[in-house]
Amino acid sequence: EALLHAICTHLRLAIERAELVESYVQTQKLQQSLQLAREIQMGLLPQKFPAFPNRPEIDVFATVKPALDVGGDLYDFFLRDDDHLCFVIGDVSDKGIPAALFMAVVRTAFRISAMATQKSIDVAVRTVNEFIAGNNDSQMFVTMLAGIMDLRTGTIEYVDGGHEPPFIVRRTNAVETVEMDACIALGVMPEATYHT
């Protein structure tokens, strides 16, 4: 009986160790998957600065630091043509992997929409809203500020999609809040309207 008890104790310890090793291996695999997801997500966003080395009149910098390994913050900027810089800043309503996936869809939909239409930026934002609101079983949404800068004049045409207002820092270092017409976040109502 004592021998059987000793064998059972050793078996129990061996099983517990095996379970701990399995748990550790699974945790490591999850960490590797999250690291890969982070690399993929960050790879979707512009990270090469200066962004337009052949265009000294354009100085753009952006970065994202998710609260978790991956997240729902997004930005993008690109030249729509030689004279117009298109940009977007957004924040998905959730955190973690679901927000990262939603962010990737929104960022891609915005870029395609903004490049496809040479019309006002509000058309691109409405198109993105219709797309994500019509395919949104997760009930997530994204706040967004999108705009186009005319590089010849410095004029910016922008659309608020429920995002916090941006700031302008003047050459004198004076900071001003940009006045915005409040609009609803994207993904909530497919028929929402957005104005420049």
PDB file of C-alpha atoms in Angstrom:
ATOM      1  CA  GLU A   1       0.000   0.000   0.000  1.00  0.00           C
ATOM      2  CA  ALA A   2       2.867   2.386   0.835  1.00  0.00           C
ATOM      3  CA  LEU A   3       4.587   1.510  -2.451  1.00  0.00           C
ATOM      4  CA  LEU A   4       1.356   2.161  -4.395  1.00  0.00           C
ATOM      5  CA  HIS A   5       0.906   5.493  -2.569  1.00  0.00           C
ATOM      6  CA  ALA A   6       4.481   6.532  -3.450  1.00  0.00           C
ATOM      7  CA  ILE A   7       4.007   5.555  -7.113  1.00  0.00           C
ATOM      8  CA  CYS A   8       0.713   7.503  -7.272  1.00  0.00           C
ATOM      9  CA  THR A   9       2.382  10.552  -5.710  1.00  0.00           C
ATOM     10  CA  HIS A  10       5.150  10.440  -8.332  1.00  0.00           C
ATOM     11  CA  LEU A  11       2.597   9.966 -11.128  1.00  0.00           C
ATOM     12  CA  ARG A  12       0.541  12.906  -9.837  1.00  0.00           C
ATOM     13  CA  LEU A  13       3.652  15.111  -9.781  1.00  0.00           C
ATOM     14  CA  ALA A  14       4.636  13.961 -13.275  1.00  0.00           C
ATOM     15  CA  ILE A  15       1.138  14.745 -14.605  1.00  0.00           C
ATOM     16  CA  GLU A  16       1.150  18.180 -12.935  1.00  0.00           C
ATOM     17  CA  ARG A  17       4.559  18.938 -14.457  1.00  0.00           C
ATOM     18  CA  ALA A  18       3.358  17.802 -17.880  1.00  0.00           C
ATOM     19  CA  GLU A  19       0.293  20.036 -17.566  1.00  0.00           C
ATOM     20  CA  LEU A  20       2.493  22.986 -16.557  1.00  0.00           C
ATOM     21  CA  VAL A  21       4.817  22.363 -19.504  1.00  0.00           C
ATOM     22  CA  GLU A  22       1.813  22.137 -21.872  1.00  0.00           C
ATOM     23  CA  SER A  23       0.400  25.363 -20.427  1.00  0.00           C
ATOM     24  CA  TYR A  24       3.775  27.078 -20.869  1.00  0.00           C
ATOM     25  CA  VAL A  25       4.072  25.863 -24.473  1.00  0.00           C
ATOM     26  CA  GLN A  26       0.544  27.117 -25.248  1.00  0.00           C
ATOM     27  CA  THR A  27       1.329  30.491 -23.654  1.00  0.00           C
ATOM     28  CA  GLN A  28       4.499  30.769 -25.751  1.00  0.00           C
ATOM     29  CA  LYS A  29       2.572  29.912 -28.935  1.00  0.00           C
ATOM     30  CA  LEU A  30      -0.046  32.547 -28.088  1.00  0.00           C
ATOM     31  CA  GLN A  31       2.682  35.141 -27.441  1.00  0.00           C
ATOM     32  CA  GLN A  32       4.335  34.293 -30.770  1.00  0.00           C
ATOM     33  CA  SER A  33       0.962  34.589 -32.544  1.00  0.00           C
ATOM     34  CA  LEU A  34       0.282  37.961 -30.919  1.00  0.00           C
ATOM     35  CA  GLN A  35       3.760  39.188 -31.860  1.00  0.00           C
ATOM     36  CA  LEU A  36       3.179  38.111 -35.462  1.00  0.00           C
ATOM     37  CA  ALA A  37      -0.252  39.796 -35.440  1.00  0.00           C
ATOM     38  CA  ARG A  38       1.384  42.990 -34.134  1.00  0.00           C
ATOM     39  CA  GLU A  39       4.010  42.893 -36.883  1.00  0.00           C
ATOM     40  CA  ILE A  40       1.326  42.374 -39.533  1.00  0.00           C
ATOM     41  CA  GLN A  41      -0.828  45.189 -38.137  1.00  0.00           C
ATOM     42  CA  MET A  42       2.066  47.637 -37.888  1.00  0.00           C
ATOM     43  CA  GLY A  43       3.091  46.625 -41.411  1.00  0.00           C
ATOM     44  CA  LEU A  44      -0.241  47.964 -42.688  1.00  0.00           C
ATOM     45  CA  LEU A  45       0.559  51.453 -41.432  1.00  0.00           C
ATOM     46  CA  PRO A  46       3.115  53.804 -42.982  1.00  0.00           C
ATOM     47  CA  GLN A  47       6.327  53.624 -40.955  1.00  0.00           C
ATOM     48  CA  LYS A  48       8.979  54.976 -43.298  1.00  0.00           C
ATOM     49  CA  PHE A  49       9.960  58.543 -42.411  1.00  0.00           C
ATOM     50  CA  PRO A  50      10.496  60.900 -44.035  1.00  0.00           C
ATOM     51  CA  ALA A  51       7.446  59.617 -45.850  1.00  0.00           C
ATOM     52  CA  PHE A  52       8.037  61.606 -49.029  1.00  0.00           C
ATOM     53  CA  PRO A  53      11.801  62.180 -49.300  1.00  0.00           C
ATOM     54  CA  ASN A  54      11.490  63.687 -52.783  1.00  0.00           C
ATOM     55  CA  ARG A  55       8.858  66.190 -51.610  1.00  0.00           C
ATOM     56  CA  PRO A  56      10.517  68.603 -49.129  1.00  0.00           C
ATOM     57  CA  GLU A  57       7.278  70.562 -48.739  1.00  0.00           C
ATOM     58  CA  ILE A  58       5.648  67.568 -47.031  1.00  0.00           C
ATOM     59  CA  ASP A  59       6.683  66.625 -43.501  1.00  0.00           C
ATOM     60  CA  VAL A  60       4.547  63.853 -42.019  1.00  0.00           C
ATOM     61  CA  PHE A  61       5.114  61.673 -38.970  1.00  0.00           C
ATOM     62  CA  ALA A  62       2.807  59.250 -37.194  1.00  0.00           C
ATOM     63  CA  THR A  63       3.033  56.367 -34.760  1.00  0.00           C
ATOM     64  CA  VAL A  64       0.709  53.990 -32.914  1.00  0.00           C
ATOM     65  CA  LYS A  65       1.284  52.379 -29.535  1.00  0.00           C
ATOM     66  CA  PRO A  66      -1.562  49.938 -28.795  1.00  0.00           C
ATOM     67  CA  ALA A  67      -2.628  49.474 -25.168  1.00  0.00           C
ATOM     68  CA  LEU A  68      -2.447  45.715 -25.762  1.00  0.00           C
ATOM     69  CA  ASP A  69      -0.262  43.749 -28.187  1.00  0.00           C
ATOM     70  CA  VAL A  70      -2.580  44.802 -31.016  1.00  0.00           C
ATOM     71  CA  GLY A  71      -5.364  47.352 -31.107  1.00  0.00           C
ATOM     72  CA  GLY A  72      -7.796  49.466 -33.048  1.00  0.00           C
ATOM     73  CA  ASP A  73      -5.970  52.750 -33.578  1.00  0.00           C
ATOM     74  CA  LEU A  74      -5.202  53.573 -37.176  1.00  0.00           C
ATOM     75  CA  TYR A  75      -3.694  56.180 -39.416  1.00  0.00           C
ATOM     76  CA  ASP A  76      -2.775  56.390 -43.045  1.00  0.00           C
ATOM     77  CA  PHE A  77      -1.586  59.006 -45.488  1.00  0.00           C
ATOM     78  CA  PHE A  78      -0.772  58.889 -49.171  1.00  0.00           C
ATOM     79  CA  LEU A  79      -0.587  61.076 -52.227  1.00  0.00           C
ATOM     80  CA  ARG A  80      -3.809  60.812 -54.189  1.00  0.00           C
ATOM     81  CA  ASP A  81      -2.092  62.657 -57.026  1.00  0.00           C
ATOM     82  CA  ASP A  82       0.874  65.042 -57.262  1.00  0.00           C
ATOM     83  CA  ASP A  83      -1.043  67.868 -55.598  1.00  0.00           C
ATOM     84  CA  HIS A  84      -3.226  66.185 -52.956  1.00  0.00           C
ATOM     85  CA  LEU A  85      -2.198  64.457 -49.736  1.00  0.00           C
ATOM     86  CA  CYS A  86      -4.936  62.249 -48.303  1.00  0.00           C
ATOM     87  CA  PHE A  87      -4.896  61.299 -44.608  1.00  0.00           C
ATOM     88  CA  VAL A  88      -6.980  59.504 -41.997  1.00  0.00           C
ATOM     89  CA  ILE A  89      -6.804  59.040 -38.223  1.00  0.00           C
ATOM     90  CA  GLY A  90      -9.155  56.597 -36.509  1.00  0.00           C
ATOM     91  CA  ASP A  91      -9.961  54.629 -33.386  1.00  0.00           C
ATOM     92  CA  VAL A  92     -11.982  51.404 -33.282  1.00  0.00           C
ATOM     93  CA  SER A  93     -14.460  50.961 -30.424  1.00  0.00           C
ATOM     94  CA  ASP A  94     -12.773  47.890 -28.946  1.00  0.00           C
ATOM     95  CA  LYS A  95      -9.298  46.683 -27.976  1.00  0.00           C
ATOM     96  CA  GLY A  96      -7.195  43.655 -28.786  1.00  0.00           C
ATOM     97  CA  ILE A  97      -7.477  41.232 -31.680  1.00  0.00           C
ATOM     98  CA  PRO A  98     -11.095  42.047 -32.727  1.00  0.00           C
ATOM     99  CA  ALA A  99     -10.239  45.756 -32.907  1.00  0.00           C
ATOM    100  CA  ALA A 100      -7.059  45.024 -34.869  1.00  0.00           C
ATOM    101  CA  LEU A 101      -8.974  43.015 -37.459  1.00  0.00           C
ATOM    102  CA  PHE A 102     -11.645  45.714 -37.746  1.00  0.00           C
ATOM    103  CA  MET A 103      -8.932  48.362 -38.016  1.00  0.00           C
ATOM    104  CA  ALA A 104      -7.312  46.511 -40.921  1.00  0.00           C
ATOM    105  CA  VAL A 105     -10.630  46.350 -42.773  1.00  0.00           C
ATOM    106  CA  VAL A 106     -11.405  50.039 -42.161  1.00  0.00           C
ATOM    107  CA  ARG A 107      -7.951  51.254 -43.161  1.00  0.00           C
ATOM    108  CA  THR A 108      -7.985  49.184 -46.356  1.00  0.00           C
ATOM    109  CA  ALA A 109     -11.544  50.227 -47.240  1.00  0.00           C
ATOM    110  CA  PHE A 110     -10.642  53.886 -46.712  1.00  0.00           C
ATOM    111  CA  ARG A 111      -7.533  53.731 -48.877  1.00  0.00           C
ATOM    112  CA  ILE A 112      -9.371  51.985 -51.710  1.00  0.00           C
ATOM    113  CA  SER A 113     -12.324  54.357 -51.494  1.00  0.00           C
ATOM    114  CA  ALA A 114     -10.196  57.517 -51.326  1.00  0.00           C
ATOM    115  CA  MET A 115      -8.069  56.408 -54.273  1.00  0.00           C
ATOM    116  CA  ALA A 116     -11.053  55.274 -56.348  1.00  0.00           C
ATOM    117  CA  THR A 117     -12.967  58.522 -56.144  1.00  0.00           C
ATOM    118  CA  GLN A 118     -11.463  61.802 -57.197  1.00  0.00           C
ATOM    119  CA  LYS A 119     -14.403  63.589 -55.608  1.00  0.00           C
ATOM    120  CA  SER A 120     -14.627  65.222 -52.195  1.00  0.00           C
ATOM    121  CA  ILE A 121     -13.364  63.293 -49.163  1.00  0.00           C
ATOM    122  CA  ASP A 122     -16.903  63.029 -47.763  1.00  0.00           C
ATOM    123  CA  VAL A 123     -17.772  60.646 -50.624  1.00  0.00           C
ATOM    124  CA  ALA A 124     -14.950  58.301 -49.588  1.00  0.00           C
ATOM    125  CA  VAL A 125     -16.016  58.424 -45.918  1.00  0.00           C
ATOM    126  CA  ARG A 126     -19.669  57.728 -46.807  1.00  0.00           C
ATOM    127  CA  THR A 127     -18.574  54.771 -48.930  1.00  0.00           C
ATOM    128  CA  VAL A 128     -16.500  53.328 -46.068  1.00  0.00           C
ATOM    129  CA  ASN A 129     -19.375  53.831 -43.637  1.00  0.00           C
ATOM    130  CA  GLU A 130     -21.854  52.060 -45.935  1.00  0.00           C
ATOM    131  CA  PHE A 131     -19.418  49.172 -46.354  1.00  0.00           C
ATOM    132  CA  ILE A 132     -18.630  48.602 -42.686  1.00  0.00           C
ATOM    133  CA  ALA A 133     -22.150  49.323 -41.398  1.00  0.00           C
ATOM    134  CA  GLY A 134     -23.595  46.878 -43.916  1.00  0.00           C
ATOM    135  CA  ASN A 135     -21.126  44.118 -42.927  1.00  0.00           C
ATOM    136  CA  ASN A 136     -20.919  44.608 -39.181  1.00  0.00           C
ATOM    137  CA  ASP A 137     -22.311  41.671 -37.211  1.00  0.00           C
ATOM    138  CA  SER A 138     -19.821  42.483 -34.437  1.00  0.00           C
ATOM    139  CA  GLN A 139     -21.516  45.868 -33.826  1.00  0.00           C
ATOM    140  CA  MET A 140     -18.128  47.597 -33.694  1.00  0.00           C
ATOM    141  CA  PHE A 141     -17.625  51.149 -34.901  1.00  0.00           C
ATOM    142  CA  VAL A 142     -14.763  53.499 -35.652  1.00  0.00           C
ATOM    143  CA  THR A 143     -14.320  57.209 -35.094  1.00  0.00           C
ATOM    144  CA  MET A 144     -12.450  58.858 -37.913  1.00  0.00           C
ATOM    145  CA  LEU A 145     -11.006  62.146 -39.062  1.00  0.00           C
ATOM    146  CA  ALA A 146     -10.196  62.108 -42.772  1.00  0.00           C
ATOM    147  CA  GLY A 147      -8.936  64.841 -45.023  1.00  0.00           C
ATOM    148  CA  ILE A 148      -7.243  65.957 -48.187  1.00  0.00           C
ATOM    149  CA  MET A 149      -4.631  68.688 -48.241  1.00  0.00           C
ATOM    150  CA  ASP A 150      -4.119  70.650 -51.435  1.00  0.00           C
ATOM    151  CA  LEU A 151      -0.335  70.930 -51.499  1.00  0.00           C
ATOM    152  CA  ARG A 152      -0.464  73.956 -53.807  1.00  0.00           C
ATOM    153  CA  THR A 153      -2.567  76.074 -51.439  1.00  0.00           C
ATOM    154  CA  GLY A 154      -2.283  74.384 -48.029  1.00  0.00           C
ATOM    155  CA  THR A 155      -6.078  74.142 -47.855  1.00  0.00           C
ATOM    156  CA  ILE A 156      -7.421  71.087 -46.034  1.00  0.00           C
ATOM    157  CA  GLU A 157     -10.834  69.622 -46.738  1.00  0.00           C
ATOM    158  CA  TYR A 158     -11.763  67.298 -43.879  1.00  0.00           C
ATOM    159  CA  VAL A 159     -14.596  65.152 -42.564  1.00  0.00           C
ATOM    160  CA  ASP A 160     -15.380  64.261 -38.971  1.00  0.00           C
ATOM    161  CA  GLY A 161     -16.651  60.756 -38.340  1.00  0.00           C
ATOM    162  CA  GLY A 162     -17.250  61.123 -34.597  1.00  0.00           C
ATOM    163  CA  HIS A 163     -13.571  61.629 -33.789  1.00  0.00           C
ATOM    164  CA  GLU A 164     -12.055  64.028 -31.289  1.00  0.00           C
ATOM    165  CA  PRO A 165     -11.276  67.406 -32.859  1.00  0.00           C
ATOM    166  CA  PRO A 166      -7.671  67.892 -33.971  1.00  0.00           C
ATOM    167  CA  PHE A 167      -5.368  70.714 -32.954  1.00  0.00           C
ATOM    168  CA  ILE A 168      -3.475  73.161 -35.116  1.00  0.00           C
ATOM    169  CA  VAL A 169      -0.094  74.261 -33.804  1.00  0.00           C
ATOM    170  CA  ARG A 170       0.751  77.622 -35.342  1.00  0.00           C
ATOM    171  CA  ARG A 171       4.284  78.787 -36.114  1.00  0.00           C
ATOM    172  CA  THR A 172       4.041  80.928 -32.995  1.00  0.00           C
ATOM    173  CA  ASN A 173       3.381  77.695 -30.994  1.00  0.00           C
ATOM    174  CA  ALA A 174      -0.193  78.840 -30.339  1.00  0.00           C
ATOM    175  CA  VAL A 175      -2.516  75.828 -30.212  1.00  0.00           C
ATOM    176  CA  GLU A 176      -6.061  75.963 -31.573  1.00  0.00           C
ATOM    177  CA  THR A 177      -8.813  73.360 -31.586  1.00  0.00           C
ATOM    178  CA  VAL A 178     -10.338  72.855 -35.025  1.00  0.00           C
ATOM    179  CA  GLU A 179     -14.070  73.510 -35.038  1.00  0.00           C
ATOM    180  CA  MET A 180     -15.952  70.523 -36.409  1.00  0.00           C
ATOM    181  CA  ASP A 181     -19.518  69.642 -37.294  1.00  0.00           C
ATOM    182  CA  ALA A 182     -20.314  66.629 -35.139  1.00  0.00           C
ATOM    183  CA  CYS A 183     -21.049  63.516 -37.170  1.00  0.00           C
ATOM    184  CA  ILE A 184     -21.706  59.953 -36.099  1.00  0.00           C
ATOM    185  CA  ALA A 185     -18.978  57.302 -35.941  1.00  0.00           C
ATOM    186  CA  LEU A 186     -18.643  54.990 -38.937  1.00  0.00           C
ATOM    187  CA  GLY A 187     -20.272  51.571 -38.790  1.00  0.00           C
ATOM    188  CA  VAL A 188     -23.324  52.628 -36.777  1.00  0.00           C
ATOM    189  CA  MET A 189     -25.839  53.693 -39.429  1.00  0.00           C
ATOM    190  CA  PRO A 190     -25.359  52.806 -43.116  1.00  0.00           C
ATOM    191  CA  GLU A 191     -27.346  55.857 -44.233  1.00  0.00           C
ATOM    192  CA  ALA A 192     -25.367  58.385 -42.122  1.00  0.00           C
ATOM    193  CA  THR A 193     -24.245  61.513 -43.942  1.00  0.00           C
ATOM    194  CA  TYR A 194     -20.859  63.163 -43.615  1.00  0.00           C
ATOM    195  CA  HIS A 195     -19.983  66.726 -44.597  1.00  0.00           C
ATOM    196  CA  THR A 196     -16.708  68.421 -45.417  1.00  0.00           C
TER     197      THR A 196
END
